[in-house]
Short mmCIF file of C-alpha atoms in Angstrom, two decimals:
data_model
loop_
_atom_site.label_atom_id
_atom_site.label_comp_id
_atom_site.label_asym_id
_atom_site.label_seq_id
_atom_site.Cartn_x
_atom_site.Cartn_y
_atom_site.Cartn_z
CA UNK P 1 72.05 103.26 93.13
CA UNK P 2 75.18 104.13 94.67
CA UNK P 3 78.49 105.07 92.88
CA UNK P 4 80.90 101.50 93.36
CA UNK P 5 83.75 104.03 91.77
CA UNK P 6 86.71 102.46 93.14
CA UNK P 7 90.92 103.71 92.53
CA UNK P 8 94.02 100.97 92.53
CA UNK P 9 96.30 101.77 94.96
CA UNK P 10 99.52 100.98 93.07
CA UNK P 11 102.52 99.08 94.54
CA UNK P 12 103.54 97.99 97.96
CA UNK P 13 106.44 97.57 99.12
CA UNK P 14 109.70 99.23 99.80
CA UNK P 15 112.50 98.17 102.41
CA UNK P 16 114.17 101.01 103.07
CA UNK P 17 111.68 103.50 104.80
CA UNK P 18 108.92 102.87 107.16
CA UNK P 19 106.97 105.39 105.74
CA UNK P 20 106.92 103.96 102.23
CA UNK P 21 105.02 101.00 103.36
CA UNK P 22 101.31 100.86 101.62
CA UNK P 23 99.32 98.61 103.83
CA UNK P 24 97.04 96.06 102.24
CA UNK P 25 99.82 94.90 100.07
CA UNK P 26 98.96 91.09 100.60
CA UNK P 27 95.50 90.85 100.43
CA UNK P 28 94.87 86.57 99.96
CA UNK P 29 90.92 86.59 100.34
CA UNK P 30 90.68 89.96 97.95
CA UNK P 31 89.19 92.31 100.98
CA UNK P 32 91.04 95.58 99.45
CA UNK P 33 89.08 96.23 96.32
CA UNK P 34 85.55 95.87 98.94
CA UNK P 35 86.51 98.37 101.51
CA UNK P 36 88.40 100.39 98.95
CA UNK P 37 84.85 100.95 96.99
CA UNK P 38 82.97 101.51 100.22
CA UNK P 39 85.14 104.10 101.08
CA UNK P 40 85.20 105.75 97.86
CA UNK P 41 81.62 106.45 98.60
CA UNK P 42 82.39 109.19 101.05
CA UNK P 43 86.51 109.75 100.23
CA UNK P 44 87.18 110.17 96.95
CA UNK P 45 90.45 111.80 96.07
CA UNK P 46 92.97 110.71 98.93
CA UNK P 47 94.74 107.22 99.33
CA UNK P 48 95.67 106.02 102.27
CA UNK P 49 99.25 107.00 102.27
CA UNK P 50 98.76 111.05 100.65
CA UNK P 51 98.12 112.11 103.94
CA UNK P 52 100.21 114.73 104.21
CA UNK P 53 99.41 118.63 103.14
CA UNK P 54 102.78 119.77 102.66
CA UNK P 55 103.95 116.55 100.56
CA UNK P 56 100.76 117.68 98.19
CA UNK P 57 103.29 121.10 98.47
CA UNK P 58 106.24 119.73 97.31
CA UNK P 59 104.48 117.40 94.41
CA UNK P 60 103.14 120.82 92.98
CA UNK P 61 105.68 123.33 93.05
CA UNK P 62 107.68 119.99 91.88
CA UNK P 63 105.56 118.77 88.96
CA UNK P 64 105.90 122.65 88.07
CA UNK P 65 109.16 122.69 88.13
CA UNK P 66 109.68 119.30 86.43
CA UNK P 67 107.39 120.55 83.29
CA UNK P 68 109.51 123.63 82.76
CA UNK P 69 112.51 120.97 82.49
CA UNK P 70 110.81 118.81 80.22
CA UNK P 71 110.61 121.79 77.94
CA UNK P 72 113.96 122.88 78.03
CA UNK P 73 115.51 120.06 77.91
CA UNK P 74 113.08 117.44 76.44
CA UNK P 75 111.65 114.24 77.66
CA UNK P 76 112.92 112.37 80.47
CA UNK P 77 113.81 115.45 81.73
CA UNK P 78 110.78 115.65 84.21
CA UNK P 79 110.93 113.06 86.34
CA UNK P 80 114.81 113.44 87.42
CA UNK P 81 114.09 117.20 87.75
CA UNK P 82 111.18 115.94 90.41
CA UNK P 83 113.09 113.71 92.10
CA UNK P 84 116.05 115.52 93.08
CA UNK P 85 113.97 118.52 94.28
CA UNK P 86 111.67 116.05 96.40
CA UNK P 87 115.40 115.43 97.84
CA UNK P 88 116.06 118.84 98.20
CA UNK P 89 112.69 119.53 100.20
CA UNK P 90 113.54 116.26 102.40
CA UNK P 91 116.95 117.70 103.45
CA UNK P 92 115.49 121.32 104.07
CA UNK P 93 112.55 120.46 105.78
CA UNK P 94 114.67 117.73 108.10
CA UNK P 95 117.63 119.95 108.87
CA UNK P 96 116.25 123.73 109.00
CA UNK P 97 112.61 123.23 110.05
CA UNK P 98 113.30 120.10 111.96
CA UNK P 99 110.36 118.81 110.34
CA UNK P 100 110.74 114.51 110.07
CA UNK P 101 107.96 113.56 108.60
CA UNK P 102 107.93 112.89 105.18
CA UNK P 103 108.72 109.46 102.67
CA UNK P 104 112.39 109.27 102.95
CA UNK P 105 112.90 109.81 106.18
CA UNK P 106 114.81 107.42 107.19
CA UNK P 107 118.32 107.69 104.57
CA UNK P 108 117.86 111.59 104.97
CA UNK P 109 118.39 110.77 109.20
CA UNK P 110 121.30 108.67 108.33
CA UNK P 111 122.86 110.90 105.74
CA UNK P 112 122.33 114.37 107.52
CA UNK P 113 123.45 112.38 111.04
CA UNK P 114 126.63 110.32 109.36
CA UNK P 115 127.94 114.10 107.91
CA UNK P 116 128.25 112.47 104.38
CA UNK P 117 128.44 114.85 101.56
CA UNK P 118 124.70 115.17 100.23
CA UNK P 119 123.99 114.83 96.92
CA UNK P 120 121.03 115.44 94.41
CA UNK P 121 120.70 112.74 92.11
CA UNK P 122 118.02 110.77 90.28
CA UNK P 123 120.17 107.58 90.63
CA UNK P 124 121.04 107.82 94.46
CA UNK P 125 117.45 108.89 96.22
CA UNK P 126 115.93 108.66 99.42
CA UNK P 127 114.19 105.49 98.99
CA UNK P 128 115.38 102.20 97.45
CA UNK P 129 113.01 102.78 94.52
CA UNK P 130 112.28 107.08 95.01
CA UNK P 131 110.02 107.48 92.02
CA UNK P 132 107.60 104.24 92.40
CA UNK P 133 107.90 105.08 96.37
CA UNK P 134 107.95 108.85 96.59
CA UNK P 135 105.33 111.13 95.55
CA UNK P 136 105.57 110.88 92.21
CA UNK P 137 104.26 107.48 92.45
CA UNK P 138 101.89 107.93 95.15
CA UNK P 139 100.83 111.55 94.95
CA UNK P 140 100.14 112.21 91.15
CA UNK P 141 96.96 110.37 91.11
CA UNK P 142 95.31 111.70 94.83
CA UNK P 143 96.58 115.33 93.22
CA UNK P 144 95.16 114.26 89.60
CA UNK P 145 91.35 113.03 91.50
CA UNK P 146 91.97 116.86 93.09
CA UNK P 147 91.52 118.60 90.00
CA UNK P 148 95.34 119.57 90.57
CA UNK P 149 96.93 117.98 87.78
CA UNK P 150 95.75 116.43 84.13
CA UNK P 151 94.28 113.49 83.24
CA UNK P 152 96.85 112.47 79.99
CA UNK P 153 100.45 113.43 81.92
CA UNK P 154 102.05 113.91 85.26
CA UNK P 155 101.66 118.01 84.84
CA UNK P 156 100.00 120.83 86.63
CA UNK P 157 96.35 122.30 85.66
CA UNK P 158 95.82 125.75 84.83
CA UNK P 159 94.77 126.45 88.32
CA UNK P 160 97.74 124.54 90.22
CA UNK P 161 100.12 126.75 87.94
CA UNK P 162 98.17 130.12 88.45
CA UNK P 163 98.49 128.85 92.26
CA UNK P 164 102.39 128.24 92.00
CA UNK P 165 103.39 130.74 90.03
CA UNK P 166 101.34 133.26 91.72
CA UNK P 167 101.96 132.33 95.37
CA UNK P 168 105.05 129.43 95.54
CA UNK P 169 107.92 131.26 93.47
CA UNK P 170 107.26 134.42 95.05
CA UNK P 171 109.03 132.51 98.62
CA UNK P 172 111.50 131.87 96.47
CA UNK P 173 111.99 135.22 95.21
CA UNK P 174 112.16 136.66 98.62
CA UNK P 175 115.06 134.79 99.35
CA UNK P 176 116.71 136.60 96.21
CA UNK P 177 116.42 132.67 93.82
CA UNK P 178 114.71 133.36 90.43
CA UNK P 179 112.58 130.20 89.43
CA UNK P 180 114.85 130.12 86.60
CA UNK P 181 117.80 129.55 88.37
CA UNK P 182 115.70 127.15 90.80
CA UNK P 183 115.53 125.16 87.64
CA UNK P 184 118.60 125.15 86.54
CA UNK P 185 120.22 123.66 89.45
CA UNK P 186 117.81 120.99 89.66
CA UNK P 187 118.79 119.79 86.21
CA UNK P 188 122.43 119.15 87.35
CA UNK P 189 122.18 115.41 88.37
CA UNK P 190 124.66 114.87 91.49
CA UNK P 191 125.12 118.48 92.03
CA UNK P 192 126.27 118.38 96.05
CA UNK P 193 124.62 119.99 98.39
CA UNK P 194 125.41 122.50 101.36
CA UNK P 195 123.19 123.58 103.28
CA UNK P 196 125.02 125.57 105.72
CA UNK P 197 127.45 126.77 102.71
CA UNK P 198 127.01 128.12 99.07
CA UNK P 199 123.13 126.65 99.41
CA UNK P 200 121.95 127.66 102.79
CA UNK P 201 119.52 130.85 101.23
CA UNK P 202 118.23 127.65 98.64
CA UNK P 203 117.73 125.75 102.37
CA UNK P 204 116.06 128.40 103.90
CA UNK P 205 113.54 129.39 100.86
CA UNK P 206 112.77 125.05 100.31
CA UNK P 207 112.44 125.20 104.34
CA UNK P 208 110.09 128.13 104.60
CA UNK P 209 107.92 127.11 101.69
CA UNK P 210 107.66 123.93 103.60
CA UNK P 211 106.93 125.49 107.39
CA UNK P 212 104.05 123.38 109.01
CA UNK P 213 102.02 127.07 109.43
CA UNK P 214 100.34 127.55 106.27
CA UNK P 215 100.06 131.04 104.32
CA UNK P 216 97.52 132.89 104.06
CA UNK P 217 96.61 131.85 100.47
CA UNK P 218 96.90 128.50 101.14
CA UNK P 219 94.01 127.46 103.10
CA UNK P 220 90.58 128.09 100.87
CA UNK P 221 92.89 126.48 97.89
CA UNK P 222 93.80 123.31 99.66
CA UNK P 223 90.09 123.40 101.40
CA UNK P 224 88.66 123.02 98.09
CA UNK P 225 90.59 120.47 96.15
CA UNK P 226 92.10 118.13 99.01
CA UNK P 227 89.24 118.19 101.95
CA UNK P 228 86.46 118.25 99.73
CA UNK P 229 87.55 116.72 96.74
CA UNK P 230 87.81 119.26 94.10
CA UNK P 231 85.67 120.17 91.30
CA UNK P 232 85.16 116.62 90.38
CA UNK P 233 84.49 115.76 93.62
CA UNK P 234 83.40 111.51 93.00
CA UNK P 235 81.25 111.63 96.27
CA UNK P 236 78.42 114.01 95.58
CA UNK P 237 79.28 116.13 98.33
CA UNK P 238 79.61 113.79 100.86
CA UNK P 239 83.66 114.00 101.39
CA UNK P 240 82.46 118.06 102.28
CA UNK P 241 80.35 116.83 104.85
CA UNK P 242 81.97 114.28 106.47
CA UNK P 243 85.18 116.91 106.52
CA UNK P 244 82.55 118.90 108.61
CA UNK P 245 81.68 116.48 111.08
CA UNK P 246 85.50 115.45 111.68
CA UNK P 247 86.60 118.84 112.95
CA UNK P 248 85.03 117.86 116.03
CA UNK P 249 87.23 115.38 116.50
CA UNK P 250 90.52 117.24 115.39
CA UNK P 251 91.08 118.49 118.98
CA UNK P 252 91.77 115.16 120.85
CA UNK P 253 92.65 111.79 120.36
CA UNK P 254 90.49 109.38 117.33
CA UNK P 255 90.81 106.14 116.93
CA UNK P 256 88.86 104.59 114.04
CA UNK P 257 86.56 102.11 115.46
CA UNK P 258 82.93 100.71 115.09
CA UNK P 259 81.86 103.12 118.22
CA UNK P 260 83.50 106.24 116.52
CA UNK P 261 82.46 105.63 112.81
CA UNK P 262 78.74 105.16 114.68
CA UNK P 263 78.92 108.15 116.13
CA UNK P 264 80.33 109.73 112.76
CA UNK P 265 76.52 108.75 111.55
CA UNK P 266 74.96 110.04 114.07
CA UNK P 267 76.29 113.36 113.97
CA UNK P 268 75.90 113.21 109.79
CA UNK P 269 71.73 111.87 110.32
CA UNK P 270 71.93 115.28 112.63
CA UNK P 271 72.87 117.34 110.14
CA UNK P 272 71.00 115.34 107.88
CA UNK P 273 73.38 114.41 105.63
CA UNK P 274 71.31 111.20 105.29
CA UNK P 275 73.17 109.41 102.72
CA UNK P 276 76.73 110.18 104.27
CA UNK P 277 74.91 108.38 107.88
CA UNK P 278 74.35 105.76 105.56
CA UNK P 279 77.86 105.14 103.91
CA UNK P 280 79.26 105.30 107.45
CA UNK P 281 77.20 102.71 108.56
CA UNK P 282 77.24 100.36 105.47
CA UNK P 283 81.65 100.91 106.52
CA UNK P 284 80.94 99.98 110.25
CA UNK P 285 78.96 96.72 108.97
CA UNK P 286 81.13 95.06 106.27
CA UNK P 287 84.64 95.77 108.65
CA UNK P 288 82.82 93.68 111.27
CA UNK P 289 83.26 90.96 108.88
CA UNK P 290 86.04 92.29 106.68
CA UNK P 291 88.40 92.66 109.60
CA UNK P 292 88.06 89.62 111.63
CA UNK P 293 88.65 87.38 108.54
CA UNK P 294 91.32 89.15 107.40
CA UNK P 295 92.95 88.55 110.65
CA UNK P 296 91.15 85.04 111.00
CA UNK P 297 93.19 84.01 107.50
CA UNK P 298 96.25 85.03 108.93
CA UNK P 299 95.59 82.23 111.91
CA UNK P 300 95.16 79.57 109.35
CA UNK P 301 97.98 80.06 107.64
CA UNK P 302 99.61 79.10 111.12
CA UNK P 303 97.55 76.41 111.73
CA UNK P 304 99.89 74.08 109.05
CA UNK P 305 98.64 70.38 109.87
CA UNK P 306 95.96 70.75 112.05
CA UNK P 307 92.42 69.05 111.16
CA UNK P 308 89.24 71.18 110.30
CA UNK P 309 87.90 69.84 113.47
CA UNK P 310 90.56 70.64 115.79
CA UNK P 311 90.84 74.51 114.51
CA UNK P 312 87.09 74.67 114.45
CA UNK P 313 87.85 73.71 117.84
CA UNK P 314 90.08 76.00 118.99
CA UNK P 315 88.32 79.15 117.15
CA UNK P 316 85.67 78.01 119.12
CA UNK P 317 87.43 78.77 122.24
CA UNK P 318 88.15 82.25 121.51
CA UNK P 319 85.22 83.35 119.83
CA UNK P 320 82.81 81.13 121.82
CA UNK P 321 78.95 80.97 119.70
CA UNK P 322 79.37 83.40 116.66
CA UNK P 323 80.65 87.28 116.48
CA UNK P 324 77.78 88.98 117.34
CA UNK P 325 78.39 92.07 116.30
CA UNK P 326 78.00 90.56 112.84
CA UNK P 327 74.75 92.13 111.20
CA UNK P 328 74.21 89.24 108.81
CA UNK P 329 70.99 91.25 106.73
CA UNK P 330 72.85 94.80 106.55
CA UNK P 331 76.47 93.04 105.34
CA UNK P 332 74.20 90.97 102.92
CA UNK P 333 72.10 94.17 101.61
CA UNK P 334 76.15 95.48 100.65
CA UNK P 335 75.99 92.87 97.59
CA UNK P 336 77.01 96.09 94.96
CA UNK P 337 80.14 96.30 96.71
CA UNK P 338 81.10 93.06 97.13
CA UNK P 339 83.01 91.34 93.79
CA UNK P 340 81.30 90.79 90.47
CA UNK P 341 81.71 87.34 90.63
CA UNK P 342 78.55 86.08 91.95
CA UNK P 343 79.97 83.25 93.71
CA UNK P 344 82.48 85.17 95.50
CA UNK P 345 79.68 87.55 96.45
CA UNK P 346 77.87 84.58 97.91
CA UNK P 347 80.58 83.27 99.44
CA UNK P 348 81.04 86.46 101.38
CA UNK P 349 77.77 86.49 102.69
CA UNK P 350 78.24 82.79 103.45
CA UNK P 351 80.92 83.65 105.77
CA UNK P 352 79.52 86.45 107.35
CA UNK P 353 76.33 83.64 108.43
CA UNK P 354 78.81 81.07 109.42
CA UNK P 355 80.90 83.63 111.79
CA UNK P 356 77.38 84.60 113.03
CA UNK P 357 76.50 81.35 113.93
CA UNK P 358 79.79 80.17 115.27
CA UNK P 359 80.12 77.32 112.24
CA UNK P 360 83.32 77.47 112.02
CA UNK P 361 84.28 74.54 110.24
CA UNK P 362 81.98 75.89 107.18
CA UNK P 363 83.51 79.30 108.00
CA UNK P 364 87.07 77.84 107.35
CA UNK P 365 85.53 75.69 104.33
CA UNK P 366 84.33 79.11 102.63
CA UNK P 367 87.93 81.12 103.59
CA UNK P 368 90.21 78.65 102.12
CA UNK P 369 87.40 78.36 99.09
CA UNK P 370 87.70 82.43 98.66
CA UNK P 371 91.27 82.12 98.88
CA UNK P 372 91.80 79.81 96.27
CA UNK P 373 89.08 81.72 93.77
CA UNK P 374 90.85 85.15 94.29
CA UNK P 375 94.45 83.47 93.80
CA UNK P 376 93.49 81.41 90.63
CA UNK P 377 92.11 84.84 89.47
CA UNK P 378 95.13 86.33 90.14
CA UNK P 379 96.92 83.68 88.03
CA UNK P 380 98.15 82.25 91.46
CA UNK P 381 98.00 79.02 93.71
CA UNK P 382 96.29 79.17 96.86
CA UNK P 383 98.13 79.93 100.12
CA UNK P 384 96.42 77.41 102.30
CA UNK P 385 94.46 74.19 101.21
CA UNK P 386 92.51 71.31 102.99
CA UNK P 387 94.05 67.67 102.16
CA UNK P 388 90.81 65.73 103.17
CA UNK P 389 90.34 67.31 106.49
CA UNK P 390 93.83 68.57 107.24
CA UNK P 391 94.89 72.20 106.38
CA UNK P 392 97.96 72.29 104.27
CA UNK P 393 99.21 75.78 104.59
CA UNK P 394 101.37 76.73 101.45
CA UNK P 395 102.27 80.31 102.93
CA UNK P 396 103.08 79.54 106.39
CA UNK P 397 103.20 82.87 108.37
CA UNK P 398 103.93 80.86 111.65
CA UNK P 399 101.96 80.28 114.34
CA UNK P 400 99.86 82.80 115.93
CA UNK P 401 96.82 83.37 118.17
CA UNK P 402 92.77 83.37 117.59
CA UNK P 403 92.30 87.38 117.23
CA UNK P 404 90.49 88.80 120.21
CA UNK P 405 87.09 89.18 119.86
CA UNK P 406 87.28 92.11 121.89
CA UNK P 407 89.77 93.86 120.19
CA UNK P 408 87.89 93.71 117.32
CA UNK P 409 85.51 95.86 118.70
CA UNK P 410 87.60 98.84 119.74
CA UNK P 411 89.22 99.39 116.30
CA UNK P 412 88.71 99.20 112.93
CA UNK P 413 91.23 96.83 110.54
CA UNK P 414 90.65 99.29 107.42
CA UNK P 415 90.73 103.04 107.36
CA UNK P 416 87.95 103.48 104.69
CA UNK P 417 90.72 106.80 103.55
CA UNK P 418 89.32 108.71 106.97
CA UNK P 419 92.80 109.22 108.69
CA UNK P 420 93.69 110.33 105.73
CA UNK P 421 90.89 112.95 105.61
CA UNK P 422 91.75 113.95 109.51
CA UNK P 423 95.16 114.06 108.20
CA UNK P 424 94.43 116.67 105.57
CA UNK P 425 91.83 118.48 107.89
CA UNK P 426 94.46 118.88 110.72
CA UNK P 427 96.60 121.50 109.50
CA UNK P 428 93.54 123.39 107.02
CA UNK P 429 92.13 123.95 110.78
CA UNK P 430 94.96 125.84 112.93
CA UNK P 431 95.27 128.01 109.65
CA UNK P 432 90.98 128.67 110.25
#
């Protein structure tokens, strides 16, 4: 029996930075907690925002630095000494390493390009909400299924504070900045900031620590606890292996689709990592469904006031008999990752025949049905409805097109946590 281990992803939304967006945040037919357990199966520490080594640099040296605060100082302590250090990192790494890509990006362009006086301070961050949005919200518990920080509070492990200690303050140190004195500025909330002035050695230490090249001691400690999980690595070695077969595909371009994830298994049967081929392929089945209803729902809800009839109708035009590519038996034989709630299992297989056969007035039956299950669930009302035969859409998302068959084939709607495993695997690779 396979592992259905499965992680929340935590909140969604934030206005004020591209990057903070978490997609999947509306999820009406309750898709994310199905392709989030099939993809635990082969990914199990990383979401699918902590895709970025050197953020997983500033959360430790941060978290480090936020414990020694918290025991100065006392509680509460922590968590403004992390966030105005994961401001100082944004400033250094935007304006000395010319490095823009990190949460945050966006105020520290406009503050850095408007010449306003910078500040460090827990109340004024880089994002509208910096410690639900930043990586204290969304890094902690990728770092925590690393075997990087404990179980019972947002601190370091032994190991991630040898690491630190051992290999972190020492950049400091070169640049003549004791990690005493690192602290002790970060515990002075709206302490300004110059970074060509009295803090430019502080700018230059934060930048280096943060260069894209990675040190020497840094590879074989990230390879172990981000690319292939950690000690507690959830996927029985599978995350190792499928890190293996996606350095081939490090060099070029990737786009996650049902040819590439197929060729993924083929490559993993090669090696014969037989169970990983079998993961990958149990992915490329259910997003065959998953994804074209999920982008099917979002239709409906712009089909306000049309009959069942007439958008059978015109779903009929643009998917003609059925989606083919729909293996009805395989998505079926997936019943352990589907909900618990037997009739929402059935229900999913239900729509996967329908879409098959091209019934598309039961398929719309069984997607409004879903709908309204997951939403009463949820403590909700459903977003769309039928009134006899007419759909009543409650959550009108205006009108839009019949998604492209086609399309569907040439990329995947969920990532299944792989580009965030490419992500990782990028950077561990140059330093090889």
């Amino acid at each position: 029996m396979r592992s259905n281990a499965g992680v929340p992803l935590g909140p969604f939304f934030t206005e004020l930075d591209h990057r903070a967006e978490i997609k999947g945040s509306r999820d009406p037919l309750g898709i994310q907690p199905i392709w989030t357990r099939l993809g635990r199966q082969i990914v199990g520490n990383l979401t699918t925002v902590s895709d970025s080594l050197r953020d997983f640099t500033v959360l430790l040296l941060g978290l480090y630095l936020a414990d020694q605060a918290k025991g100065q100082s006392g509680a509460g302590a922590d968590l403004g000494t992390f966030l105005r250090w994961e401001q100082l990192c944004a400033y250094a790494r935007a304006r000395v390493n010319r490095d823009w890509h990190f949460r945050g990006v966006d105020q520290v362009r406009k503050r850095l390009g408007n010449g306003a006086a910078l500040t460090l301070s827990r109340e004024q961050g880089i994002l509208s909400d910096q410690k639900t949005y930043g990586l204290w919200g969304l890094y902690t518990m990728p770092a925590r299924a690393s075997g990087l920080v404990r179980e019972d509070a947002n601190a370091l492990l032994a190991i991630a504070v040898e690491f630190v200690e051992r290999h972190y303050l020492r950049v400091f140190a070169d640049h003549g900045i004791k990690a005493d004195a690192l602290r002790k500025l970060l515990s002075m909330d709206g302490r300004k900031l110059q970074l060509e002035g009295k803090d430019a050695a502080l700018a230059k230490a934060t930048a280096a620590l943060l260069h894209k090249s990675l040190r020497q001691s840094e590879p074989g400690f990230y390879r172990e606890h981000l690319l292939f999980g950690g000690p507690g690595d959830a996927t029985n070695g599978r995350q190792q292996q499928l890190a293996h077969i996606l350095s081939d595909t490090l060099d070029g371009s990737f786009v996650l689709s049902p040819a590439s994830v197929m060729q993924l298994a083929e490559r993993a049967r090669k090696a014969n990592y037989d169970a990983l081929a079998q993961h990958l392929n149990d992915i490329r089945v259910a997003d065959a469904v998953l994804g074209p209803m999920a982008l099917l729902f979002s239709w409906l809800l712009g089909a306000h006031g049309a009959t069942l009839q007439q958008a059978a109708i015109d779903l009929g035009k643009g998917w003609g008999k059925g989606l083919r590519m729909i293996d009805t038996d395989a998505f079926a034989a997936l019943r352990e990752f589907l909900p618990a709630d037997t009739g929402l299992a059935d229900a999913w297989v239900a729509i996967a025949h329908a879409a098959r056969a091209g019934d598309y007035e039961a398929l719309i039956r069984q997607l409004v049905a879903v709908n309204a299950r997951v939403m009463e669930a949820r403590g909700g009302a459903a977003w769309v409805v039928l009134q006899g035969e007419r759909l009543e859409a409650r959550f009108q998302d205006g009108p839009g097109r019949v998604p492209d068959p086609e399309a569907l084939k040439s990329q995947m709607t969920f990532p299944y946590f792989i580009p965030s495993l490419r992500a990782i695997a990028a950077p561990l690779r140059k330093a090889a």
